[in-house]
XYZ file of C-alpha atoms in Angstrom:
470
model
C 57.218 83.233 112.587
C 59.253 86.381 111.901
C 62.846 86.340 110.819
C 63.867 88.051 114.040
C 62.272 85.360 116.188
C 64.214 82.805 114.170
C 67.447 84.704 114.629
C 70.211 83.546 116.873
C 69.959 83.403 120.647
C 73.246 84.708 122.011
C 73.880 82.576 125.066
C 77.305 83.757 126.202
C 79.776 86.473 125.336
C 82.909 86.747 127.467
C 85.254 89.625 126.653
C 88.708 88.321 127.525
C 90.263 91.489 126.095
C 88.810 94.935 126.530
C 89.412 95.850 122.883
C 87.172 93.216 121.183
C 83.535 92.339 121.758
C 80.984 90.225 119.906
C 77.850 92.345 119.823
C 75.274 90.422 117.775
C 74.908 87.069 116.033
C 72.287 86.354 113.370
C 71.756 82.782 112.174
C 68.299 83.294 110.683
C 69.659 82.226 107.266
C 71.520 79.248 108.758
C 73.975 77.745 107.764
C 74.907 81.350 106.874
C 75.985 83.010 110.122
C 76.525 86.772 110.454
C 77.892 88.485 113.525
C 78.985 91.964 114.471
C 82.206 92.782 116.294
C 83.379 96.023 117.879
C 87.104 96.687 118.247
C 88.935 99.518 119.937
C 92.558 100.076 119.023
C 94.650 98.849 116.133
C 92.752 96.190 114.170
C 92.568 95.106 110.536
C 90.828 92.184 108.820
C 94.039 90.171 109.223
C 93.917 90.610 113.016
C 91.037 88.189 113.558
C 91.485 84.506 114.401
C 88.148 82.719 114.232
C 86.821 79.203 114.735
C 83.508 77.409 115.229
C 83.352 74.317 117.408
C 87.141 74.146 117.253
C 87.393 74.310 113.441
C 89.325 77.265 112.024
C 87.232 79.336 109.594
C 88.100 82.263 107.310
C 84.935 84.405 107.268
C 84.326 87.305 104.918
C 85.100 90.490 106.841
C 83.711 93.954 106.140
C 84.463 97.179 107.982
C 81.062 98.789 108.627
C 81.985 101.871 110.652
C 85.161 103.517 111.910
C 85.648 106.566 114.122
C 88.761 108.075 115.765
C 89.302 107.407 119.456
C 88.307 110.207 121.792
C 91.077 109.215 124.196
C 94.449 107.589 123.502
C 96.393 106.146 126.436
C 100.151 105.872 126.006
C 101.977 103.500 128.360
C 105.736 103.987 128.721
C 107.440 100.908 130.165
C 110.846 102.053 131.392
C 113.846 99.949 132.303
C 115.414 102.017 135.093
C 118.335 99.665 135.768
C 121.879 100.922 135.711
C 122.567 99.530 132.227
C 120.474 102.356 130.786
C 122.523 105.197 132.297
C 124.882 105.709 129.347
C 121.956 106.378 127.004
C 119.566 108.324 129.220
C 120.049 111.674 127.483
C 119.305 110.174 124.046
C 116.360 108.127 125.359
C 114.699 111.014 127.183
C 115.126 113.227 124.099
C 113.437 110.700 121.791
C 110.612 110.037 124.249
C 109.955 113.779 124.536
C 109.746 114.014 120.721
C 107.443 110.985 120.631
C 105.136 112.390 123.319
C 104.875 115.800 121.666
C 104.204 114.233 118.230
C 101.425 111.991 119.584
C 99.688 114.991 121.147
C 99.959 117.039 117.950
C 98.770 114.241 115.641
C 95.950 112.806 117.786
C 92.438 114.176 117.384
C 91.398 113.279 120.933
C 92.753 113.563 124.447
C 96.100 111.908 125.246
C 96.740 110.357 128.650
C 100.245 109.155 129.503
C 101.176 106.428 131.972
C 104.832 106.035 132.972
C 105.777 102.680 134.472
C 109.227 102.138 136.016
C 110.085 98.416 135.995
C 112.369 95.960 137.730
C 110.906 92.467 138.160
C 107.763 94.320 139.171
C 106.335 97.803 138.806
C 108.452 100.124 140.918
C 106.352 103.215 140.321
C 103.579 104.319 137.981
C 102.663 107.926 137.233
C 99.716 109.182 135.180
C 99.979 112.502 133.360
C 97.635 114.505 131.128
C 99.482 117.836 130.960
C 102.348 116.793 128.707
C 105.209 117.281 131.189
C 106.811 114.138 129.802
C 110.433 115.156 130.243
C 109.966 116.098 133.908
C 108.288 112.760 134.690
C 111.033 110.831 132.914
C 113.742 112.648 134.872
C 111.890 111.876 138.079
C 111.569 108.145 137.334
C 115.119 107.687 136.067
C 116.388 109.274 139.308
C 114.812 106.505 141.414
C 117.094 104.071 143.220
C 118.473 101.647 140.619
C 116.384 98.521 140.146
C 117.895 95.132 139.328
C 116.585 91.867 137.856
C 114.078 93.625 135.626
C 111.573 91.479 133.703
C 109.471 93.263 131.071
C 107.654 90.108 129.991
C 106.382 89.371 133.496
C 105.026 92.895 133.880
C 103.465 93.099 130.392
C 101.725 89.740 130.740
C 100.011 90.839 133.949
C 99.272 94.420 132.896
C 95.656 95.437 132.283
C 95.577 97.761 129.255
C 92.638 100.094 128.805
C 90.894 100.555 125.470
C 92.707 102.674 122.904
C 96.188 101.954 124.252
C 99.701 102.277 122.838
C 102.631 100.663 124.642
C 106.120 102.178 124.417
C 109.066 99.980 125.452
C 112.338 101.460 126.681
C 114.707 98.557 127.369
C 117.960 96.793 126.578
C 118.768 93.157 125.856
C 118.848 92.233 129.548
C 115.322 93.473 130.217
C 113.475 90.258 129.296
C 113.188 86.943 131.108
C 109.546 85.959 130.511
C 108.169 86.089 126.947
C 104.943 87.996 126.152
C 101.870 85.797 125.804
C 99.738 85.447 122.669
C 97.074 87.447 124.505
C 99.344 90.491 124.407
C 100.184 89.843 120.751
C 96.510 89.767 119.726
C 95.180 92.445 122.055
C 95.094 95.184 119.416
C 97.676 97.189 121.389
C 100.491 98.329 119.068
C 103.958 98.460 120.648
C 106.514 101.161 119.923
C 110.156 100.282 120.470
C 112.978 102.819 120.412
C 115.683 102.118 117.850
C 118.120 102.132 120.791
C 116.269 99.239 122.441
C 116.592 95.466 122.306
C 115.948 93.297 119.258
C 113.271 91.548 121.306
C 111.333 94.811 121.700
C 111.729 95.617 118.000
C 110.352 92.195 117.067
C 107.371 92.772 119.377
C 106.739 96.094 117.600
C 106.725 94.373 114.224
C 104.454 91.553 115.433
C 101.828 93.968 116.770
C 101.958 96.261 113.676
C 103.589 98.918 115.816
C 106.646 101.051 115.143
C 110.394 101.276 115.727
C 110.863 104.964 116.584
C 114.108 106.746 115.729
C 113.011 110.274 116.577
C 112.470 111.275 112.947
C 109.983 108.842 111.362
C 106.967 110.934 112.336
C 105.062 110.055 109.134
C 105.059 106.376 110.192
C 103.856 107.433 113.640
C 100.991 109.395 112.062
C 99.983 106.333 110.039
C 99.979 104.212 113.187
C 97.864 106.705 115.134
C 95.365 106.999 112.286
C 94.742 103.242 112.523
C 93.658 103.528 116.154
C 89.890 103.684 116.165
C 86.646 102.324 117.454
C 85.474 100.109 114.591
C 82.440 97.968 113.873
C 83.000 94.891 111.681
C 80.612 92.437 110.051
C 81.787 88.847 109.676
C 79.948 86.242 107.590
C 80.545 82.539 106.967
C 78.747 79.282 106.266
C 78.774 76.997 109.268
C 80.717 73.755 108.618
C 78.268 72.028 111.001
C 74.861 72.577 109.357
C 72.919 70.765 112.075
C 70.394 72.417 114.349
C 72.207 72.439 117.638
C 74.293 74.588 119.965
C 77.459 76.019 118.358
C 80.420 77.774 119.972
C 82.386 80.438 118.125
C 85.723 81.854 119.270
C 87.221 85.133 118.085
C 90.642 86.180 119.411
C 89.976 84.461 122.725
C 86.359 85.621 123.032
C 83.755 82.849 123.017
C 80.037 82.982 122.311
C 77.383 80.303 121.843
C 74.399 80.431 119.528
C 71.445 78.264 118.548
C 68.905 78.753 115.784
C 65.347 77.649 115.149
C 64.647 74.075 114.060
C 61.384 75.066 112.402
C 62.884 76.352 109.137
C 64.256 73.926 106.497
C 67.734 74.450 105.113
C 68.631 73.633 101.474
C 72.337 73.211 100.717
C 73.084 72.585 97.004
C 76.409 70.974 96.164
C 77.010 73.984 93.887
C 74.978 77.154 93.405
C 76.227 77.728 89.828
C 76.602 74.819 87.402
C 77.872 74.759 83.807
C 76.566 71.993 81.562
C 76.017 71.198 77.897
C 72.643 72.391 76.662
C 70.328 69.538 75.719
C 72.221 66.869 77.673
C 71.029 65.333 80.953
C 72.466 66.943 84.082
C 72.430 65.322 87.537
C 72.290 67.588 90.600
C 72.521 66.819 94.304
C 72.743 68.458 97.709
C 71.591 68.306 101.335
C 68.274 69.124 102.982
C 68.174 69.837 106.732
C 65.316 70.091 109.191
C 61.832 68.611 109.212
C 60.503 68.830 105.640
C 56.910 68.008 104.656
C 57.191 69.031 100.958
C 60.219 69.413 98.723
C 59.880 70.420 95.050
C 62.089 71.593 92.183
C 61.151 73.882 89.271
C 63.111 74.609 86.083
C 61.617 77.174 83.701
C 58.230 76.704 85.431
C 58.396 72.944 84.876
C 58.121 70.751 87.962
C 60.910 68.162 88.272
C 61.009 64.885 90.152
C 63.277 65.076 93.182
C 64.482 62.123 95.291
C 65.360 62.440 98.968
C 67.428 59.779 100.754
C 67.993 60.699 104.390
C 69.495 64.210 104.278
C 70.589 63.965 100.621
C 68.557 64.951 97.575
C 69.013 64.101 93.861
C 67.364 65.304 90.635
C 67.912 65.454 86.874
C 67.404 68.365 84.471
C 67.940 69.022 80.739
C 69.650 72.453 80.553
C 68.450 74.991 78.018
C 70.907 77.351 76.286
C 71.871 80.387 78.352
C 71.613 81.076 82.090
C 68.461 79.665 83.651
C 67.416 79.199 87.277
C 66.505 75.989 89.049
C 64.307 76.767 92.072
C 64.282 74.379 95.045
C 61.411 74.840 97.495
C 61.201 73.063 100.861
C 58.339 73.454 103.332
C 57.990 72.499 106.979
C 54.820 72.837 109.029
C 55.916 76.387 109.835
C 57.580 77.902 106.808
C 58.634 77.436 103.169
C 62.091 78.402 101.977
C 63.519 78.616 98.451
C 67.030 78.185 97.086
C 68.106 79.069 93.534
C 70.745 77.279 91.468
C 72.052 78.984 88.315
C 72.409 76.502 85.436
C 74.505 77.715 82.509
C 73.549 75.768 79.380
C 76.509 75.874 76.995
C 75.983 75.358 73.269
C 78.522 73.037 71.635
C 77.705 74.329 68.131
C 79.031 77.729 66.996
C 76.969 80.756 67.884
C 77.665 82.091 64.390
C 79.162 80.304 61.370
C 79.501 82.123 58.008
C 80.823 80.597 54.751
C 81.446 82.077 51.337
C 82.128 79.823 48.300
C 83.068 80.767 44.710
C 84.424 78.965 41.635
C 85.919 81.728 39.441
C 89.654 80.774 39.310
C 91.019 84.340 39.010
C 88.791 85.946 41.627
C 89.853 86.834 45.182
C 86.899 87.388 47.516
C 87.242 88.296 51.196
C 84.792 87.653 54.024
C 84.431 90.438 56.630
C 82.565 90.162 59.963
C 82.258 93.396 61.923
C 81.905 92.278 65.550
C 80.671 94.649 68.293
C 84.271 95.543 69.225
C 86.449 94.403 66.310
C 86.482 93.225 62.694
C 87.642 89.836 61.481
C 89.057 89.791 57.919
C 92.240 88.818 56.132
C 94.345 91.570 57.758
C 92.985 90.926 61.232
C 91.947 87.342 61.808
C 92.161 87.422 65.624
C 89.218 88.843 67.548
C 86.336 87.126 69.334
C 85.720 84.887 66.354
C 88.280 83.605 63.863
C 88.697 83.280 60.092
C 89.651 79.887 58.734
C 91.945 81.170 55.938
C 92.471 83.852 53.280
C 91.754 82.170 49.959
C 93.175 84.277 47.059
C 91.691 82.416 44.053
C 88.859 80.078 43.141
C 87.499 77.642 43.656
C 87.646 79.079 47.140
C 86.010 79.040 50.568
C 86.432 81.270 53.621
C 84.728 80.478 56.933
C 84.162 82.640 60.003
C 83.286 80.973 63.337
C 82.593 82.386 66.778
C 81.880 80.418 69.931
C 83.189 77.051 68.731
C 83.691 75.775 72.313
C 80.502 76.922 74.004
C 81.688 80.248 75.474
C 79.108 83.000 75.299
C 79.832 85.650 72.687
C 79.736 89.425 73.265
C 76.309 90.924 72.749
C 75.718 93.421 69.960
C 75.446 93.696 66.164
C 77.385 91.400 63.805
C 77.635 92.823 60.259
C 78.493 90.275 57.557
C 80.091 91.644 54.369
C 81.904 90.365 51.255
C 84.559 92.337 49.346
C 85.738 91.671 45.749
C 89.460 92.276 46.283
C 90.998 91.223 42.957
C 89.610 89.955 39.610
C 88.703 91.082 36.092
C 85.308 89.503 35.556
C 82.037 89.430 37.490
C 82.030 86.699 40.116
C 79.151 84.714 41.533
C 79.376 83.332 45.084
C 77.233 81.632 47.719
C 76.863 82.759 51.362
C 75.714 80.306 54.028
C 75.031 81.429 57.616
C 74.231 79.233 60.635
C 73.545 80.184 64.282
C 73.725 77.365 66.852
C 73.106 74.925 64.014
C 70.045 76.791 62.688
C 70.230 77.918 59.045
C 69.774 81.677 58.710
C 70.800 82.184 55.073
C 71.776 80.141 52.018
C 71.814 82.394 48.966
C 73.814 83.236 45.828
C 75.130 86.747 45.103
C 77.183 88.524 42.444
C 79.791 91.320 42.416
C 80.734 92.981 39.130
C 84.036 94.783 39.788
C 86.996 94.523 42.162
C 89.145 97.125 43.938
C 92.177 96.024 46.010
C 92.695 99.563 47.348
C 89.225 99.822 48.889
C 89.594 97.135 51.570
C 89.234 98.862 54.956
C 86.447 97.300 57.106
C 83.959 100.173 56.763
C 84.548 100.881 53.060
C 81.666 101.260 50.606
C 81.320 100.914 46.849
C 80.307 98.595 44.006
C 83.075 96.150 45.032
C 81.281 95.558 48.368
C 78.172 93.602 49.363
C 76.448 93.822 52.776
C 74.965 90.373 53.284
C 73.234 90.494 56.692
C 73.147 92.159 60.113
C 72.590 89.868 63.117
C 71.890 91.012 66.665
C 72.958 88.786 69.567
């Protein structure tokens, strides 16, 4: 059966708001659910409120495509009551600036709707020719309206896609509060700085703008965010049973089901750290009708126990990152799930020791790491030096990876320098890697030179012991 036949069946999609729609749901990799959403207007990843079967979920959200709107509709909601008369000249001037700026900034067509309000819409005029000031003068010359109620009008108003709402009010303009539907509709509100605090708060809540006639850069930013956008949302269903599920996104609901003929493997963790060589217990869930269920680690088949919808198994991790493969088969299809097992070594990745007995000799151990050098002047890098012993009998030890963390890959150059002394000195070098002996040998240096001690120095006072690649 193809993946597409196993994909989700979209049973219902109701667009409560014209600016959001759920276009496609894919649950073929259930419990992973992917769906595509189209928005028109002002939306960001933070604008989405999502739940499945009543449980709030934070999906991963990716913007797939974005294009400017071909048409922007600007709605001016005007309080035409007598309390506005003292400020009409200032208000009309700022609205004319706002209208002209929107037309100059916008890439598409601009349509303006002017709505004069009391407790209902007194008059509404649509304009596309930019005669904003004339329309405003006409509306503000209407007989004075009383008992205005912006909230009542806004809550019942049907905004088209790609809308901006401009509020021109004072503190007496509101009786009914805007609903959450208006807040989440993707319509940004612009409030004049001469307006009420209520309108300014609405502008902030909807990521709109408080317009003072001069902040045109902020207006340009707002207009640039208006677009037709396609988003991809992904999440793991918290209800990994094969049944009908209901998702809700900003008031839009949709139902989906997925095929019951494909098993689902849900490990407790998909990446596990454990000590190499020690027994590790793993568990998880297995959904659907399963005829065969097997586990493989480094091509070795492992015993796996299934109790109801739970599975259990044991593995001995090897050093490094290895994959455990879980394979479940129904009568229709086999599916695989991989678990990364990080086997951590408890013994040092590299341990180097130098020992000498000459009492007046000062030997120094150097380890050139891929990105640094550990020696007596710099004992802090990826590995560390135990001490700087200045006379014999002496021992210096270099260790990297003492706690099981993986070391940087590259070449490790092990060197010994005869820093100070007057006689030839014999010394022993011992090197281990993860507990395995790489070298145990005696060496001799004839002369010393305290001035020739930089990490890449050469000369008869130096001995290159070994290069090791990790």
